[in-house]
PDB file of C-alpha atoms in Angstrom:
ATOM      1  CA  MET A 163      34.888  -6.433  -7.194  1.00 46.00           C
ATOM      2  CA  PHE A 164      36.867  -7.035  -4.041  1.00 46.00           C
ATOM      3  CA  THR A 165      39.527  -9.714  -4.098  1.00 48.00           C
ATOM      4  CA  GLU A 166      40.152 -10.425  -0.440  1.00 49.00           C
ATOM      5  CA  GLY A 167      37.792 -12.562   1.571  1.00 50.00           C
ATOM      6  CA  ASN A 168      35.815 -15.647   0.817  1.00 54.00           C
ATOM      7  CA  ALA A 169      35.342 -16.647  -2.829  1.00 56.00           C
ATOM      8  CA  THR A 170      31.733 -17.563  -2.022  1.00 62.00           C
ATOM      9  CA  ASP A 171      31.114 -14.013  -0.793  1.00 61.00           C
ATOM     10  CA  ASP A 172      32.649 -12.692  -4.020  1.00 70.00           C
ATOM     11  CA  SER A 173      30.301 -14.915  -6.029  1.00 75.00           C
ATOM     12  CA  VAL A 174      27.237 -13.779  -4.110  1.00 70.00           C
ATOM     13  CA  VAL A 175      28.171 -10.121  -4.459  1.00 69.00           C
ATOM     14  CA  TYR A 176      28.886 -10.553  -8.175  1.00 76.00           C
ATOM     15  CA  ALA A 177      25.563 -12.334  -8.703  1.00 75.00           C
ATOM     16  CA  LEU A 178      23.679  -9.574  -6.918  1.00 71.00           C
ATOM     17  CA  GLN A 179      25.550  -6.903  -8.887  1.00 75.00           C
ATOM     18  CA  GLU A 180      24.451  -8.638 -12.068  1.00 79.00           C
ATOM     19  CA  PHE A 181      20.913  -8.843 -10.743  1.00 72.00           C
ATOM     20  CA  SER A 182      20.831  -5.150  -9.896  1.00 71.00           C
ATOM     21  CA  THR A 183      21.962  -4.153 -13.394  1.00 75.00           C
ATOM     22  CA  ARG A 184      20.474  -6.791 -15.722  1.00 76.00           C
ATOM     23  CA  PHE A 185      17.283  -7.879 -14.059  1.00 72.00           C
ATOM     24  CA  HIS A 186      16.062  -4.627 -12.553  1.00 75.00           C
ATOM     25  CA  GLN A 187      13.468  -3.920 -15.289  1.00 81.00           C
ATOM     26  CA  PRO A 188      12.115  -7.482 -15.676  1.00 85.00           C
ATOM     27  CA  TYR A 189      11.917  -7.839 -11.900  1.00 84.00           C
ATOM     28  CA  GLN A 190       9.942  -4.608 -11.585  1.00 85.00           C
ATOM     29  CA  ARG A 191       7.645  -5.718 -14.410  1.00 88.00           C
ATOM     30  CA  TYR A 192       7.048  -8.995 -12.573  1.00 89.00           C
ATOM     31  CA  CYS A 193       6.168  -7.183  -9.347  1.00 86.00           C
ATOM     32  CA  LEU A 194       3.899  -4.702 -11.112  1.00 87.00           C
ATOM     33  CA  ASN A 195       2.009  -7.552 -12.810  1.00 90.00           C
ATOM     34  CA  TYR A 196       1.694  -9.664  -9.669  1.00 90.00           C
ATOM     35  CA  THR A 197      -1.875  -8.539  -8.926  1.00 88.00           C
ATOM     36  CA  ARG A 198      -2.929  -9.305 -12.487  1.00 90.00           C
ATOM     37  CA  ALA A 199      -1.310 -12.754 -12.236  1.00 93.00           C
ATOM     38  CA  VAL A 200      -3.188 -13.519  -9.010  1.00 92.00           C
ATOM     39  CA  LYS A 201      -6.495 -12.508 -10.617  1.00 92.00           C
ATOM     40  CA  TYR A 202      -5.716 -14.716 -13.602  1.00 95.00           C
ATOM     41  CA  LEU A 203      -4.829 -17.599 -11.293  1.00 94.00           C
ATOM     42  CA  LYS A 204      -8.177 -17.218  -9.520  1.00 94.00           C
ATOM     43  CA  SER A 205      -9.968 -17.350 -12.857  1.00 95.00           C
ATOM     44  CA  LEU A 206      -8.056 -20.522 -13.760  1.00 95.00           C
ATOM     45  CA  GLN A 207      -8.952 -22.117 -10.428  1.00 94.00           C
ATOM     46  CA  LYS A 208     -12.601 -22.086 -11.480  1.00 95.00           C
ATOM     47  CA  ARG A 209     -11.741 -24.700 -14.092  1.00 95.00           C
ATOM     48  CA  THR A 210     -11.879 -28.338 -13.007  1.00 95.00           C
ATOM     49  CA  ASP A 211      -8.884 -29.416 -15.093  1.00 95.00           C
ATOM     50  CA  PHE A 212      -6.720 -26.696 -13.590  1.00 95.00           C
ATOM     51  CA  ARG A 213      -7.727 -27.599 -10.024  1.00 93.00           C
ATOM     52  CA  GLU A 214      -6.736 -31.208 -10.769  1.00 94.00           C
ATOM     53  CA  TYR A 215      -3.395 -30.003 -12.112  1.00 92.00           C
ATOM     54  CA  GLU A 216      -2.854 -27.948  -8.942  1.00 91.00           C
ATOM     55  CA  LYS A 217      -3.510 -31.031  -6.818  1.00 91.00           C
ATOM     56  CA  LEU A 218      -0.861 -32.938  -8.767  1.00 91.00           C
ATOM     57  CA  CYS A 219       1.595 -30.104  -8.241  1.00 89.00           C
ATOM     58  CA  LEU A 220       0.933 -30.037  -4.505  1.00 89.00           C
ATOM     59  CA  GLU A 221       1.847 -33.711  -4.335  1.00 90.00           C
ATOM     60  CA  ASP A 222       5.115 -33.123  -6.211  1.00 89.00           C
ATOM     61  CA  VAL A 223       8.036 -32.988  -3.743  1.00 90.00           C
ATOM     62  CA  ARG A 224       9.647 -30.074  -5.628  1.00 90.00           C
ATOM     63  CA  CYS A 225       6.716 -27.825  -4.688  1.00 86.00           C
ATOM     64  CA  LYS A 226       7.174 -28.637  -1.003  1.00 87.00           C
ATOM     65  CA  LYS A 227       3.372 -28.602  -0.605  1.00 85.00           C
ATOM     66  CA  ARG A 228       3.210 -24.921  -1.579  1.00 88.00           C
ATOM     67  CA  GLN A 229       0.367 -23.669  -3.698  1.00 89.00           C
ATOM     68  CA  LEU A 230       0.964 -21.693  -6.859  1.00 88.00           C
ATOM     69  CA  SER A 231      -0.211 -18.498  -5.166  1.00 88.00           C
ATOM     70  CA  ASP A 232       2.499 -19.037  -2.511  1.00 88.00           C
ATOM     71  CA  LEU A 233       5.127 -19.459  -5.205  1.00 87.00           C
ATOM     72  CA  LEU A 234       4.017 -16.344  -7.107  1.00 88.00           C
ATOM     73  CA  ILE A 235       4.766 -14.066  -4.148  1.00 87.00           C
ATOM     74  CA  CYS A 236       8.259 -15.459  -3.463  1.00 84.00           C
ATOM     75  CA  PRO A 237      10.242 -13.319  -5.938  1.00 83.00           C
ATOM     76  CA  MET A 238       8.670 -10.163  -4.515  1.00 79.00           C
ATOM     77  CA  GLN A 239       9.847 -11.073  -1.027  1.00 79.00           C
ATOM     78  CA  HIS A 240      13.455 -11.668  -2.058  1.00 78.00           C
ATOM     79  CA  LEU A 241      14.672  -8.188  -2.967  1.00 74.00           C
ATOM     80  CA  MET A 242      14.679  -6.944   0.625  1.00 76.00           C
ATOM     81  CA  ARG A 243      16.538 -10.085   1.665  1.00 83.00           C
ATOM     82  CA  TYR A 244      19.284  -9.315  -0.861  1.00 80.00           C
ATOM     83  CA  VAL A 245      20.001  -6.004   0.834  1.00 82.00           C
ATOM     84  CA  ILE A 246      20.167  -7.686   4.251  1.00 87.00           C
ATOM     85  CA  LEU A 247      22.439 -10.423   2.873  1.00 83.00           C
ATOM     86  CA  LEU A 248      24.821  -7.893   1.319  1.00 82.00           C
ATOM     87  CA  GLN A 249      24.907  -5.812   4.486  1.00 86.00           C
ATOM     88  CA  ASP A 250      25.797  -8.940   6.446  1.00 88.00           C
ATOM     89  CA  ILE A 251      28.544  -9.864   3.960  1.00 84.00           C
ATOM     90  CA  GLN A 252      29.835  -6.299   4.143  1.00 84.00           C
ATOM     91  CA  LYS A 253      30.562  -6.722   7.857  1.00 86.00           C
ATOM     92  CA  HIS A 254      33.054  -9.492   7.036  1.00 83.00           C
ATOM     93  CA  VAL A 255      34.820  -7.837   4.116  1.00 79.00           C
ATOM     94  CA  PRO A 256      38.016  -5.814   4.559  1.00 79.00           C
ATOM     95  CA  GLU A 257      37.499  -2.059   4.249  1.00 79.00           C
ATOM     96  CA  ASN A 258      39.371  -1.825   0.946  1.00 75.00           C
ATOM     97  CA  GLY A 259      36.918  -4.238  -0.699  1.00 71.00           C
ATOM     98  CA  ARG A 260      33.651  -2.690   0.429  1.00 80.00           C
ATOM     99  CA  GLU A 261      33.173  -0.076  -2.302  1.00 81.00           C
ATOM    100  CA  ASP A 262      31.612  -2.436  -4.872  1.00 77.00           C
ATOM    101  CA  LEU A 263      29.456  -3.861  -2.144  1.00 81.00           C
ATOM    102  CA  ARG A 264      28.242  -0.385  -1.092  1.00 85.00           C
ATOM    103  CA  ASP A 265      27.451   0.450  -4.715  1.00 84.00           C
ATOM    104  CA  THR A 266      25.448  -2.752  -5.134  1.00 82.00           C
ATOM    105  CA  ILE A 267      23.535  -2.174  -1.895  1.00 85.00           C
ATOM    106  CA  THR A 268      22.761   1.392  -2.977  1.00 87.00           C
ATOM    107  CA  THR A 269      21.609   0.230  -6.423  1.00 83.00           C
ATOM    108  CA  ILE A 270      19.300  -2.409  -4.946  1.00 83.00           C
ATOM    109  CA  GLN A 271      17.918   0.061  -2.388  1.00 86.00           C
ATOM    110  CA  GLU A 272      17.219   2.567  -5.174  1.00 86.00           C
ATOM    111  CA  SER A 273      15.522  -0.206  -7.116  1.00 82.00           C
ATOM    112  CA  LEU A 274      13.358  -0.971  -4.069  1.00 85.00           C
ATOM    113  CA  ARG A 275      12.358   2.688  -3.686  1.00 88.00           C
ATOM    114  CA  SER A 276      11.544   2.925  -7.384  1.00 86.00           C
ATOM    115  CA  LEU A 277       9.494  -0.259  -7.231  1.00 86.00           C
ATOM    116  CA  GLU A 278       7.605   0.904  -4.135  1.00 87.00           C
ATOM    117  CA  SER A 279       6.767   4.172  -5.870  1.00 87.00           C
ATOM    118  CA  LYS A 280       5.544   2.375  -8.997  1.00 87.00           C
ATOM    119  CA  LEU A 281       3.495  -0.070  -6.924  1.00 86.00           C
ATOM    120  CA  ALA A 282       1.887   2.798  -5.003  1.00 87.00           C
ATOM    121  CA  THR A 283       1.016   4.530  -8.286  1.00 85.00           C
ATOM    122  CA  LEU A 284      -0.400   1.297  -9.705  1.00 85.00           C
ATOM    123  CA  GLN A 285      -2.479   0.605  -6.581  1.00 84.00           C
ATOM    124  CA  ASN A 286      -3.789   4.180  -6.666  1.00 85.00           C
ATOM    125  CA  PHE A 287      -4.760   3.821 -10.334  1.00 85.00           C
ATOM    126  CA  GLN A 288      -6.429   0.449  -9.716  1.00 84.00           C
ATOM    127  CA  ARG A 289      -8.434   1.868  -6.816  1.00 85.00           C
ATOM    128  CA  LEU A 290      -9.594   4.776  -8.971  1.00 84.00           C
ATOM    129  CA  GLN A 291     -10.546   2.339 -11.737  1.00 83.00           C
ATOM    130  CA  GLU A 292     -12.595   0.311  -9.252  1.00 84.00           C
ATOM    131  CA  LEU A 293     -14.442   3.451  -8.189  1.00 83.00           C
ATOM    132  CA  ASP A 294     -14.891   4.463 -11.806  1.00 79.00           C
ATOM    133  CA  ASN A 295     -16.524   1.107 -12.552  1.00 80.00           C
ATOM    134  CA  ILE A 296     -18.878   1.452  -9.573  1.00 82.00           C
ATOM    135  CA  LEU A 297     -19.994   5.014 -10.265  1.00 75.00           C
ATOM    136  CA  VAL A 298     -22.563   5.757 -12.937  1.00 70.00           C
ATOM    137  CA  TRP A 299     -21.924   9.109 -14.545  1.00 66.00           C
ATOM    138  CA  PRO A 300     -24.848  10.826 -16.263  1.00 65.00           C
ATOM    139  CA  THR A 301     -24.225  11.919 -19.814  1.00 69.00           C
ATOM    140  CA  ILE A 302     -24.342  15.629 -20.562  1.00 66.00           C
ATOM    141  CA  ASP A 303     -27.745  15.085 -22.195  1.00 68.00           C
ATOM    142  CA  ASN A 304     -29.206  13.581 -19.010  1.00 69.00           C
ATOM    143  CA  VAL A 305     -28.390  16.553 -16.775  1.00 69.00           C
ATOM    144  CA  ASP A 306     -31.321  18.440 -15.294  1.00 72.00           C
ATOM    145  CA  LYS A 307     -32.537  20.941 -17.912  1.00 74.00           C
ATOM    146  CA  THR A 308     -32.724  23.740 -15.320  1.00 77.00           C
ATOM    147  CA  VAL A 309     -28.953  23.573 -14.869  1.00 74.00           C
ATOM    148  CA  VAL A 310     -27.077  25.910 -17.188  1.00 76.00           C
ATOM    149  CA  ILE A 311     -23.772  24.536 -18.433  1.00 73.00           C
ATOM    150  CA  PRO A 312     -21.539  26.798 -20.545  1.00 76.00           C
ATOM    151  CA  GLU A 313     -20.814  25.455 -24.049  1.00 76.00           C
ATOM    152  CA  GLU A 314     -17.024  25.302 -23.423  1.00 75.00           C
ATOM    153  CA  LEU A 315     -17.621  23.135 -20.364  1.00 72.00           C
ATOM    154  CA  LYS A 316     -20.061  20.915 -22.284  1.00 70.00           C
ATOM    155  CA  GLU A 317     -17.349  20.248 -24.868  1.00 70.00           C
ATOM    156  CA  MET A 318     -14.785  19.386 -22.171  1.00 65.00           C
ATOM    157  CA  ILE A 319     -17.184  17.082 -20.364  1.00 64.00           C
ATOM    158  CA  SER A 320     -18.286  15.270 -23.507  1.00 60.00           C
ATOM    159  CA  GLU A 321     -14.648  14.783 -24.661  1.00 53.00           C
ATOM    160  CA  ASP A 322     -13.407  13.381 -21.349  1.00 53.00           C
ATOM    161  CA  GLN A 323     -16.621  11.679 -20.240  1.00 56.00           C
ATOM    162  CA  ALA A 324     -16.052  11.917 -16.479  1.00 56.00           C
ATOM    163  CA  THR A 325     -13.392   9.397 -15.527  1.00 69.00           C
ATOM    164  CA  LEU A 326     -11.617   9.177 -12.208  1.00 69.00           C
ATOM    165  CA  ALA A 327      -8.717   7.014 -13.324  1.00 69.00           C
ATOM    166  CA  SER A 328      -6.444   9.395 -15.166  1.00 70.00           C
ATOM    167  CA  ASP A 329      -2.871  10.609 -14.789  1.00 71.00           C
ATOM    168  CA  GLY A 330      -2.242  12.959 -11.921  1.00 74.00           C
ATOM    169  CA  ARG A 331      -5.237  11.902  -9.863  1.00 76.00           C
ATOM    170  CA  HIS A 332      -4.669  10.398  -6.451  1.00 76.00           C
ATOM    171  CA  PHE A 333      -6.968   8.494  -4.165  1.00 76.00           C
ATOM    172  CA  LEU A 334      -6.786  10.413  -0.896  1.00 80.00           C
ATOM    173  CA  HIS A 335      -9.388   9.058   1.469  1.00 77.00           C
ATOM    174  CA  ALA A 336     -11.609   6.024   1.954  1.00 79.00           C
ATOM    175  CA  GLY A 337     -14.662   6.060   4.136  1.00 82.00           C
ATOM    176  CA  ALA A 338     -18.416   6.363   4.309  1.00 84.00           C
ATOM    177  CA  LEU A 339     -19.997   9.004   2.091  1.00 75.00           C
ATOM    178  CA  GLN A 340     -22.257  11.365   4.006  1.00 79.00           C
ATOM    179  CA  VAL A 341     -24.732  13.256   1.831  1.00 72.00           C
TER     180      VAL A 341
END
């Protein structure tokens, strides 16, 4: 931790260092579950009692007229702002006190890259699951009897009954299917 400079800057840097070490995993978990939380919120909004509760919350001055869906996204938007804040603080810190700051910026940037990678993987998996739910796969018994399928292949197909959403599969292209 650098000692020269503004004590407020020191406090901000320290807080963000703590965030980058202690809250990295819970923060990523929150971001990865965001889509699930939004779906759950939409299911709750179908209930009359919940809609009434939301109206009460909107009238509360602490919510600043923001809906719950607006509040759910806020933590996800903050991580990039932390990097920008630290980079701005770094401009005003003497050179001999910048090392901790650089380390914290690097840690948060690595956390962002890791999170982006996990989110991309999750979105890919969710898209494949959606397609899997739409497609109707015939069972091995319903295949045209004129088609010859080797026994080894029959065993593989029946064990892993044709699923798109599995590890290592990536959604590559979206578009109209031309048959």
